Amino acid sequence: MTIENTPKFGFGTRAIHAGAPIDPSTGAVIEAISLSTTFAQSEPSKPLGIYEYSRSSNPNRDNFEQAVASLESAKYAIALGSGSATTALVIQSLPINSHIISGGDVYGGTYRYFTKVANTHGVSATFVGNLADDLEANIKPNTKLVWLETPSNPTLSVTDIAKVAQILKSHEEKTGSKILLVVDNTFLSPYISNPLTLGADVVVHSVTKYINGHSDVVMGVLATNNSELHEQFRFLQNAIGSIPSPFDSWLAHRGLKTLHLRVRQAATSAQKIAEFLVQHPAVQKVNYPGLKSHLNHDVVVRQHRDGLGGGMISFRIVGGAKGASVFTSSTKIFTLAESLGGIESLVEVPAVMTHGGIPKVEREANGVYDDLVRVSVGIEDTEDLINDIQQALEKVVATTSN
Ligand SMILES: *Cc1c(COP(=O)(O)O)cnc(C)c1O
């Protein structure tokens, strides 16, 4: 069975069957890993099949790309060697001396690329606190792209994608100049949100996180409905060579097949954990999009599947940096580590780990205090996760109250 991008099938059916044809020569239900770097030709420039050389395209990568395109309601997808390579490719496609407007608390590596690498071909970036409110005032004649990450990392503020898309559309109608909207959808995954259906031009993912979901592959992907953009990205990828291996493509495709089950489980547990944290006296502030008290909960309800809040939570703990340190060293199921979106639960302290490179003043202006703890909820049993958090909070109270 071949499943194109058709709304006729539900998400789970597409996750399992899109890009997953039965092998016509062996009948294998699961695709073989195609390691060959080159493919035979019958006459010069007449390949036997559709492949020539594995940098340009490879069966495992093709299949994975078809699956992601289907899940993101896209015509096209391109898989890359990492989420960071995906960001680099998109920015590389801009004309020299372009201007980017980016959300304020984007992924650290994205911030680094915008500020320390993109400038080598004259691309400059303006960071704004809230794109839905502050975008228009920051548009310049050479603004070519808006970079939006929702929910943001690690404070999980939510941006209204449809509203930003609408602002850019009116701008285009007024001035005739098109500004691309790129959404980094890593934190929600295609199961919870499909930015292209809300007006984005390009959606990008660090596949390393939810899409692969098993913390054993570093990979990225982008998807779009715009054929011209797709051709340009494809050309650039082949020219630059930023490709994932066949084995990684195969593993990520296997991971993707359970995306809907994993994300739903993680989000359901995260909701319960967030509600537990809110009422705990050792917790000061909980950032979680699924809470009714979240600043943009109305956007969450409109923009996220079933109003799901995702699997990421952050919260401020009593006892300052010490409290955060004791907590994250005391959990037994939550492993103290960077990254997110895997089957296993993780915990970290952004101020000294993922966001340690950002100056304190800037960090704190974005809500990243020394006592902020970030949690990636995995798919272990909810009750075990809550009990683990409870016992670690008790240790915090015992060590910081005397
Ligand atoms: C991890 C991450 C990236 C970078 O992806 P890599 O696969 O680590 O290169 C980009 N954006 C977000 C939101 C991420 O979490």
Short mmCIF file of C-alpha atoms and ligand atoms in Angstrom, two decimals:
data_model
loop_
_atom_site.label_atom_id
_atom_site.label_comp_id
_atom_site.label_asym_id
_atom_site.label_seq_id
_atom_site.Cartn_x
_atom_site.Cartn_y
_atom_site.Cartn_z
CA MET A 1 0.00 0.00 0.00
CA THR A 2 1.27 3.46 -0.86
CA ILE A 3 -0.23 6.32 1.07
CA GLU A 4 0.03 9.76 -0.44
CA ASN A 5 -0.66 12.84 1.57
CA THR A 6 -4.38 12.38 1.81
CA PRO A 7 -6.68 13.50 4.60
CA LYS A 8 -8.63 10.28 3.94
CA PHE A 9 -6.35 8.48 6.38
CA GLY A 10 -5.78 9.39 10.01
CA PHE A 11 -2.41 10.41 11.44
CA GLY A 12 -1.55 6.98 12.83
CA THR A 13 -2.32 5.21 9.55
CA ARG A 14 -0.14 7.67 7.64
CA ALA A 15 2.66 7.38 10.24
CA ILE A 16 2.81 3.65 9.63
CA HIS A 17 2.17 3.39 5.88
CA ALA A 18 3.35 6.61 4.21
CA GLY A 19 6.68 6.01 2.48
CA ALA A 20 6.58 2.34 3.53
CA PRO A 21 5.87 0.29 0.38
CA ILE A 22 6.21 -3.51 0.34
CA ASP A 23 9.49 -4.38 -1.40
CA PRO A 24 8.38 -5.56 -4.87
CA SER A 25 11.37 -7.88 -5.35
CA THR A 26 11.34 -9.72 -2.00
CA GLY A 27 7.95 -8.95 -0.49
CA ALA A 28 9.69 -7.57 2.60
CA VAL A 29 7.21 -5.61 4.72
CA ILE A 30 9.97 -3.49 6.20
CA GLU A 31 12.36 -1.74 3.83
CA ALA A 32 15.94 -2.96 3.51
CA ILE A 33 18.76 -0.61 4.49
CA SER A 34 20.25 0.54 1.20
CA LEU A 35 23.95 1.14 1.80
CA SER A 36 25.09 1.30 -1.84
CA THR A 37 26.62 4.69 -2.61
CA THR A 38 26.21 4.28 -6.37
CA PHE A 39 23.59 2.76 -8.66
CA ALA A 40 24.13 0.98 -12.01
CA GLN A 41 23.27 2.56 -15.34
CA SER A 42 22.38 0.77 -18.61
CA GLU A 43 23.80 3.50 -20.86
CA PRO A 44 25.62 6.72 -19.89
CA SER A 45 23.18 8.85 -17.92
CA LYS A 46 20.45 6.13 -17.99
CA PRO A 47 20.14 4.74 -14.46
CA LEU A 48 18.40 1.36 -14.12
CA GLY A 49 16.08 2.78 -11.48
CA ILE A 50 15.57 6.28 -10.08
CA TYR A 51 18.86 6.45 -8.16
CA GLU A 52 22.37 7.47 -9.28
CA TYR A 53 24.46 8.50 -6.30
CA SER A 54 23.53 8.40 -2.64
CA ARG A 55 24.34 12.04 -1.81
CA SER A 56 21.68 13.15 -4.29
CA SER A 57 19.08 10.64 -3.12
CA ASN A 58 18.82 7.30 -1.36
CA PRO A 59 15.87 4.91 -0.92
CA ASN A 60 15.82 5.09 2.90
CA ARG A 61 16.00 8.86 2.92
CA ASP A 62 13.28 9.07 0.24
CA ASN A 63 10.93 6.88 2.23
CA PHE A 64 11.49 8.83 5.43
CA GLU A 65 10.93 12.11 3.58
CA GLN A 66 7.63 10.84 2.14
CA ALA A 67 6.46 9.86 5.60
CA VAL A 68 7.31 13.27 7.10
CA ALA A 69 5.69 15.10 4.16
CA SER A 70 2.51 13.14 4.77
CA LEU A 71 2.48 13.87 8.51
CA GLU A 72 3.16 17.60 8.01
CA SER A 73 0.51 17.95 5.25
CA ALA A 74 3.34 18.90 2.90
CA LYS A 75 4.05 18.08 -0.74
CA TYR A 76 7.79 17.84 -0.11
CA ALA A 77 10.24 17.03 2.67
CA ILE A 78 14.04 16.98 2.77
CA ALA A 79 15.96 15.09 5.46
CA LEU A 80 19.34 16.38 6.63
CA GLY A 81 22.22 15.34 8.85
CA SER A 82 20.95 17.31 11.87
CA GLY A 83 18.41 19.92 12.91
CA SER A 84 21.24 22.46 12.85
CA ALA A 85 22.12 21.54 9.25
CA THR A 86 18.45 22.15 8.41
CA THR A 87 18.60 25.66 9.88
CA ALA A 88 21.86 26.33 8.01
CA LEU A 89 20.37 25.17 4.70
CA VAL A 90 17.31 27.41 5.03
CA ILE A 91 19.43 30.46 5.87
CA GLN A 92 21.94 29.63 3.12
CA SER A 93 19.09 29.90 0.59
CA LEU A 94 18.61 33.61 1.35
CA PRO A 95 20.10 36.31 -0.89
CA ILE A 96 23.22 38.06 0.40
CA ASN A 97 22.50 40.93 2.88
CA SER A 98 19.07 39.61 3.85
CA HIS A 99 17.48 40.41 7.18
CA ILE A 100 15.79 37.84 9.44
CA ILE A 101 13.31 38.45 12.25
CA SER A 102 13.43 35.74 14.88
CA GLY A 103 11.51 34.97 18.03
CA GLY A 104 13.49 35.88 21.15
CA ASP A 105 14.10 32.62 22.95
CA VAL A 106 14.87 30.29 20.05
CA TYR A 107 16.99 27.14 20.32
CA GLY A 108 20.56 28.06 21.40
CA GLY A 109 22.15 26.61 18.26
CA THR A 110 19.75 28.61 16.08
CA TYR A 111 20.65 31.81 17.96
CA ARG A 112 24.34 30.97 17.50
CA TYR A 113 23.86 30.40 13.75
CA PHE A 114 21.91 33.64 13.29
CA THR A 115 24.42 35.74 15.22
CA LYS A 116 27.79 34.11 14.48
CA VAL A 117 27.51 32.28 11.14
CA ALA A 118 24.79 33.88 8.99
CA ASN A 119 26.69 37.20 9.07
CA THR A 120 29.43 35.65 6.91
CA HIS A 121 27.10 36.06 3.96
CA GLY A 122 25.74 39.35 5.19
CA VAL A 123 22.59 38.02 6.83
CA SER A 124 21.59 39.93 9.97
CA ALA A 125 18.96 39.02 12.56
CA THR A 126 16.64 40.96 14.86
CA PHE A 127 15.23 39.08 17.86
CA VAL A 128 11.83 40.10 19.15
CA GLY A 129 10.07 39.07 22.34
CA ASN A 130 6.69 38.25 20.87
CA LEU A 131 6.37 37.83 17.10
CA ALA A 132 2.59 38.15 17.06
CA ASP A 133 2.84 41.63 18.64
CA ASP A 134 6.25 43.02 17.67
CA LEU A 135 6.75 41.73 14.13
CA GLU A 136 5.42 44.57 11.99
CA ALA A 137 7.50 47.30 13.64
CA ASN A 138 10.69 45.36 12.93
CA ILE A 139 10.21 44.66 9.21
CA LYS A 140 12.88 46.28 7.04
CA PRO A 141 13.01 46.56 3.22
CA ASN A 142 15.49 43.63 3.13
CA THR A 143 13.57 41.38 5.57
CA LYS A 144 13.26 38.02 3.84
CA LEU A 145 12.42 35.54 6.55
CA VAL A 146 10.70 35.18 9.92
CA TRP A 147 11.85 32.37 12.20
CA LEU A 148 9.26 31.20 14.72
CA GLU A 149 9.68 28.57 17.42
CA THR A 150 6.64 27.55 19.46
CA PRO A 151 6.55 26.70 22.30
CA SER A 152 9.77 28.52 23.08
CA ASN A 153 12.67 26.93 24.90
CA PRO A 154 12.84 26.64 27.89
CA THR A 155 10.03 28.95 29.07
CA LEU A 156 7.39 27.39 26.77
CA SER A 157 5.69 30.57 25.67
CA VAL A 158 3.33 29.97 22.75
CA THR A 159 3.13 32.03 19.55
CA ASP A 160 0.04 32.29 17.35
CA ILE A 161 1.33 30.99 13.99
CA ALA A 162 -1.83 31.91 12.04
CA LYS A 163 -1.64 35.48 13.33
CA VAL A 164 2.01 35.87 12.29
CA ALA A 165 1.22 34.35 8.87
CA GLN A 166 -1.63 36.84 8.46
CA ILE A 167 0.63 39.81 9.26
CA LEU A 168 3.11 38.63 6.63
CA LYS A 169 0.34 38.10 4.09
CA SER A 170 -1.00 41.65 4.54
CA HIS A 171 2.55 42.95 4.26
CA GLU A 172 2.92 41.14 0.94
CA GLU A 173 -0.40 42.52 -0.32
CA LYS A 174 0.63 46.05 0.63
CA THR A 175 4.22 46.02 -0.61
CA GLY A 176 4.43 43.14 -3.09
CA SER A 177 7.40 41.67 -1.23
CA LYS A 178 7.19 38.17 0.17
CA ILE A 179 8.65 37.32 3.59
CA LEU A 180 8.96 33.58 4.29
CA LEU A 181 7.58 32.19 7.52
CA VAL A 182 9.64 29.29 8.86
CA VAL A 183 8.40 27.41 11.94
CA ASP A 184 10.64 25.18 14.05
CA ASN A 185 8.09 22.54 15.10
CA THR A 186 10.55 20.34 17.04
CA PHE A 187 8.88 20.77 20.46
CA LEU A 188 5.37 19.80 19.37
CA SER A 189 6.06 17.32 16.55
CA PRO A 190 3.72 16.95 13.56
CA TYR A 191 1.28 15.06 15.78
CA ILE A 192 0.35 18.13 17.83
CA SER A 193 0.83 20.91 15.28
CA ASN A 194 1.07 21.30 11.48
CA PRO A 195 2.38 24.85 10.85
CA LEU A 196 1.94 24.64 7.06
CA THR A 197 -1.81 24.36 7.52
CA LEU A 198 -1.68 27.56 9.61
CA GLY A 199 0.07 29.57 6.89
CA ALA A 200 3.80 28.82 7.37
CA ASP A 201 5.91 28.40 4.21
CA VAL A 202 8.43 25.98 5.67
CA VAL A 203 8.39 23.73 8.74
CA VAL A 204 11.64 22.40 10.23
CA HIS A 205 12.41 19.75 12.85
CA SER A 206 15.29 18.42 14.79
CA VAL A 207 14.40 14.77 14.08
CA THR A 208 16.79 13.99 16.96
CA LYS A 209 13.92 14.80 19.33
CA TYR A 210 10.30 13.56 18.97
CA ILE A 211 10.27 12.28 15.38
CA ASN A 212 13.01 9.71 15.94
CA GLY A 213 12.09 9.67 19.60
CA HIS A 214 14.55 7.06 20.88
CA SER A 215 17.62 9.25 21.55
CA ASP A 216 19.78 7.29 19.12
CA VAL A 217 19.82 9.40 15.93
CA VAL A 218 20.89 13.00 15.21
CA MET A 219 18.98 14.19 12.15
CA GLY A 220 16.87 17.04 10.77
CA VAL A 221 14.07 17.53 8.26
CA LEU A 222 12.23 20.38 6.54
CA ALA A 223 8.92 20.30 4.71
CA THR A 224 7.09 22.70 2.38
CA ASN A 225 4.31 22.95 -0.19
CA ASN A 226 6.24 25.48 -2.29
CA SER A 227 7.81 23.71 -5.32
CA GLU A 228 10.22 26.54 -6.08
CA LEU A 229 11.56 26.59 -2.52
CA HIS A 230 11.76 22.83 -2.49
CA GLU A 231 13.85 22.78 -5.69
CA GLN A 232 16.17 25.43 -4.25
CA PHE A 233 16.62 23.50 -0.96
CA ARG A 234 17.19 20.23 -2.84
CA PHE A 235 19.81 21.86 -5.06
CA LEU A 236 21.58 23.35 -2.04
CA GLN A 237 21.54 20.11 -0.10
CA ASN A 238 23.14 18.23 -2.97
CA ALA A 239 25.71 21.01 -3.40
CA ILE A 240 26.55 21.21 0.31
CA GLY A 241 26.20 17.50 1.08
CA SER A 242 24.41 17.82 4.42
CA ILE A 243 22.72 14.40 4.30
CA PRO A 244 21.78 11.76 6.88
CA SER A 245 23.09 8.20 6.49
CA PRO A 246 20.84 5.40 5.18
CA PHE A 247 20.95 3.72 8.60
CA ASP A 248 19.94 6.91 10.43
CA SER A 249 17.15 7.50 7.89
CA TRP A 250 15.93 3.94 8.46
CA LEU A 251 16.03 4.29 12.27
CA ALA A 252 14.28 7.66 12.21
CA HIS A 253 11.61 6.22 9.93
CA ARG A 254 11.08 3.35 12.36
CA GLY A 255 10.82 5.83 15.23
CA LEU A 256 8.31 7.98 13.35
CA LYS A 257 5.89 5.07 13.04
CA THR A 258 5.00 5.34 16.75
CA LEU A 259 5.11 9.15 16.95
CA HIS A 260 1.37 9.50 17.64
CA LEU A 261 1.44 6.96 20.50
CA ARG A 262 4.57 8.39 22.10
CA VAL A 263 3.59 12.04 21.88
CA ARG A 264 0.07 11.44 23.17
CA GLN A 265 1.42 9.46 26.14
CA ALA A 266 4.12 12.05 26.93
CA ALA A 267 1.64 14.93 26.69
CA THR A 268 -0.96 13.16 28.84
CA SER A 269 1.65 12.50 31.56
CA ALA A 270 3.07 16.02 31.24
CA GLN A 271 -0.39 17.50 31.86
CA LYS A 272 -0.73 15.49 35.09
CA ILE A 273 2.82 16.30 36.18
CA ALA A 274 2.28 20.03 35.52
CA GLU A 275 -0.91 19.95 37.61
CA PHE A 276 0.99 18.16 40.39
CA LEU A 277 3.79 20.75 40.28
CA VAL A 278 1.39 23.72 40.42
CA GLN A 279 0.07 22.70 43.83
CA HIS A 280 3.47 21.76 45.33
CA PRO A 281 4.85 24.27 47.89
CA ALA A 282 8.46 23.80 46.69
CA VAL A 283 7.52 24.95 43.18
CA GLN A 284 7.15 28.65 42.40
CA LYS A 285 6.07 28.92 38.78
CA VAL A 286 5.12 26.27 36.24
CA ASN A 287 5.42 26.88 32.49
CA TYR A 288 3.25 24.40 30.61
CA PRO A 289 1.06 25.17 27.57
CA GLY A 290 -1.57 22.63 28.66
CA LEU A 291 -2.38 24.54 31.88
CA LYS A 292 -5.45 26.79 31.74
CA SER A 293 -3.35 29.40 33.56
CA HIS A 294 -0.83 29.53 30.65
CA LEU A 295 -0.67 33.02 29.14
CA ASN A 296 -1.62 31.82 25.64
CA HIS A 297 -3.81 28.88 26.53
CA ASP A 298 -6.46 30.12 24.04
CA VAL A 299 -3.88 29.80 21.22
CA VAL A 300 -2.97 26.31 22.47
CA VAL A 301 -6.59 25.24 22.25
CA ARG A 302 -6.88 26.57 18.68
CA GLN A 303 -3.44 25.55 17.42
CA HIS A 304 -2.66 22.20 19.07
CA ARG A 305 -4.34 18.86 18.42
CA ASP A 306 -6.92 18.31 21.20
CA GLY A 307 -5.35 21.24 23.08
CA LEU A 308 -2.40 19.01 24.03
CA GLY A 309 0.38 20.87 25.84
CA GLY A 310 3.26 18.68 24.61
CA GLY A 311 5.85 16.80 26.63
CA MET A 312 7.98 19.71 27.87
CA ILE A 313 7.56 21.48 31.20
CA SER A 314 9.72 24.03 32.98
CA PHE A 315 9.34 25.35 36.51
CA ARG A 316 11.09 27.48 39.12
CA ILE A 317 12.00 25.68 42.30
CA VAL A 318 12.63 26.91 45.85
CA GLY A 319 16.22 27.21 47.04
CA GLY A 320 17.70 28.94 43.97
CA ALA A 321 20.48 27.31 41.97
CA LYS A 322 21.07 24.87 44.86
CA GLY A 323 17.44 23.78 44.80
CA ALA A 324 17.62 23.15 41.05
CA SER A 325 20.86 21.23 41.49
CA VAL A 326 19.56 19.06 44.35
CA PHE A 327 16.33 18.32 42.46
CA THR A 328 17.98 17.31 39.21
CA SER A 329 20.56 15.16 41.02
CA SER A 330 17.86 13.43 43.11
CA THR A 331 15.46 12.12 40.46
CA LYS A 332 15.86 8.42 39.78
CA ILE A 333 13.74 7.90 36.65
CA PHE A 334 14.37 11.32 35.11
CA THR A 335 17.97 11.29 33.87
CA LEU A 336 19.96 14.51 34.23
CA ALA A 337 20.87 15.22 30.60
CA GLU A 338 20.40 17.69 27.75
CA SER A 339 18.07 16.98 24.81
CA LEU A 340 14.38 16.03 24.81
CA GLY A 341 11.63 14.20 23.03
CA GLY A 342 12.80 10.64 23.67
CA ILE A 343 11.01 7.70 25.25
CA GLU A 344 12.96 8.27 28.49
CA SER A 345 12.29 11.19 30.82
CA LEU A 346 15.03 13.78 31.18
CA VAL A 347 15.64 16.73 33.45
CA GLU A 348 18.09 19.63 33.19
CA VAL A 349 18.98 23.10 34.48
CA PRO A 350 18.97 25.43 31.43
CA ALA A 351 20.96 28.25 33.13
CA VAL A 352 24.06 26.06 33.43
CA MET A 353 23.40 23.50 30.69
CA THR A 354 21.48 24.15 27.43
CA HIS A 355 21.39 27.94 27.90
CA GLY A 356 24.71 28.37 29.74
CA GLY A 357 26.20 30.30 26.80
CA ILE A 358 23.70 33.18 27.08
CA PRO A 359 24.74 36.11 29.34
CA LYS A 360 22.87 36.12 32.69
CA VAL A 361 21.09 39.44 32.11
CA GLU A 362 19.75 38.34 28.73
CA ARG A 363 18.90 34.91 30.08
CA GLU A 364 16.92 36.29 33.00
CA ALA A 365 15.11 38.79 30.76
CA ASN A 366 13.73 35.71 28.99
CA GLY A 367 12.72 34.03 32.27
CA VAL A 368 15.69 31.62 32.42
CA TYR A 369 16.66 32.00 36.08
CA ASP A 370 19.20 29.88 37.97
CA ASP A 371 16.32 28.07 39.69
CA LEU A 372 14.54 27.06 36.47
CA VAL A 373 14.30 23.30 35.86
CA ARG A 374 13.34 21.89 32.44
CA VAL A 375 11.70 18.50 32.13
CA SER A 376 11.25 16.31 29.05
CA VAL A 377 8.51 13.86 29.94
CA GLY A 378 9.04 10.38 28.51
CA ILE A 379 6.61 7.50 28.17
CA GLU A 380 7.22 5.65 31.43
CA ASP A 381 4.19 5.11 33.72
CA THR A 382 2.74 8.44 34.82
CA GLU A 383 2.43 7.45 38.46
CA ASP A 384 6.11 6.45 38.66
CA LEU A 385 7.11 9.78 37.16
CA ILE A 386 5.03 11.78 39.63
CA ASN A 387 6.36 9.74 42.57
CA ASP A 388 9.92 10.35 41.37
CA ILE A 389 9.34 14.10 41.19
CA GLN A 390 7.69 14.07 44.60
CA GLN A 391 10.61 12.34 46.33
CA ALA A 392 13.13 14.67 44.63
CA LEU A 393 11.12 17.73 45.74
CA GLU A 394 11.14 16.37 49.31
CA LYS A 395 14.96 16.22 49.14
CA VAL A 396 15.01 19.84 47.98
CA VAL A 397 12.84 20.91 50.88
CA ALA A 398 15.02 18.97 53.35
CA THR A 399 18.32 20.42 52.07
CA THR A 400 17.27 24.01 51.46
CA SER A 401 15.11 24.67 54.51
CA ASN A 402 17.95 24.58 57.05
C1 LIG B 1 17.74 20.21 19.16
C2 LIG B 1 17.07 21.33 18.47
C3 LIG B 1 17.59 21.88 17.28
C4 LIG B 1 18.91 21.41 16.69
O1 LIG B 1 18.84 20.10 16.25
P1 LIG B 1 20.10 19.09 16.21
O2 LIG B 1 19.50 17.85 15.63
O3 LIG B 1 20.61 18.95 17.61
O4 LIG B 1 21.13 19.72 15.32
C5 LIG B 1 16.87 22.89 16.66
N1 LIG B 1 15.72 23.36 17.18
C6 LIG B 1 15.20 22.87 18.33
C7 LIG B 1 13.93 23.45 18.86
C8 LIG B 1 15.85 21.84 19.00
O5 LIG B 1 15.34 21.39 20.15
#
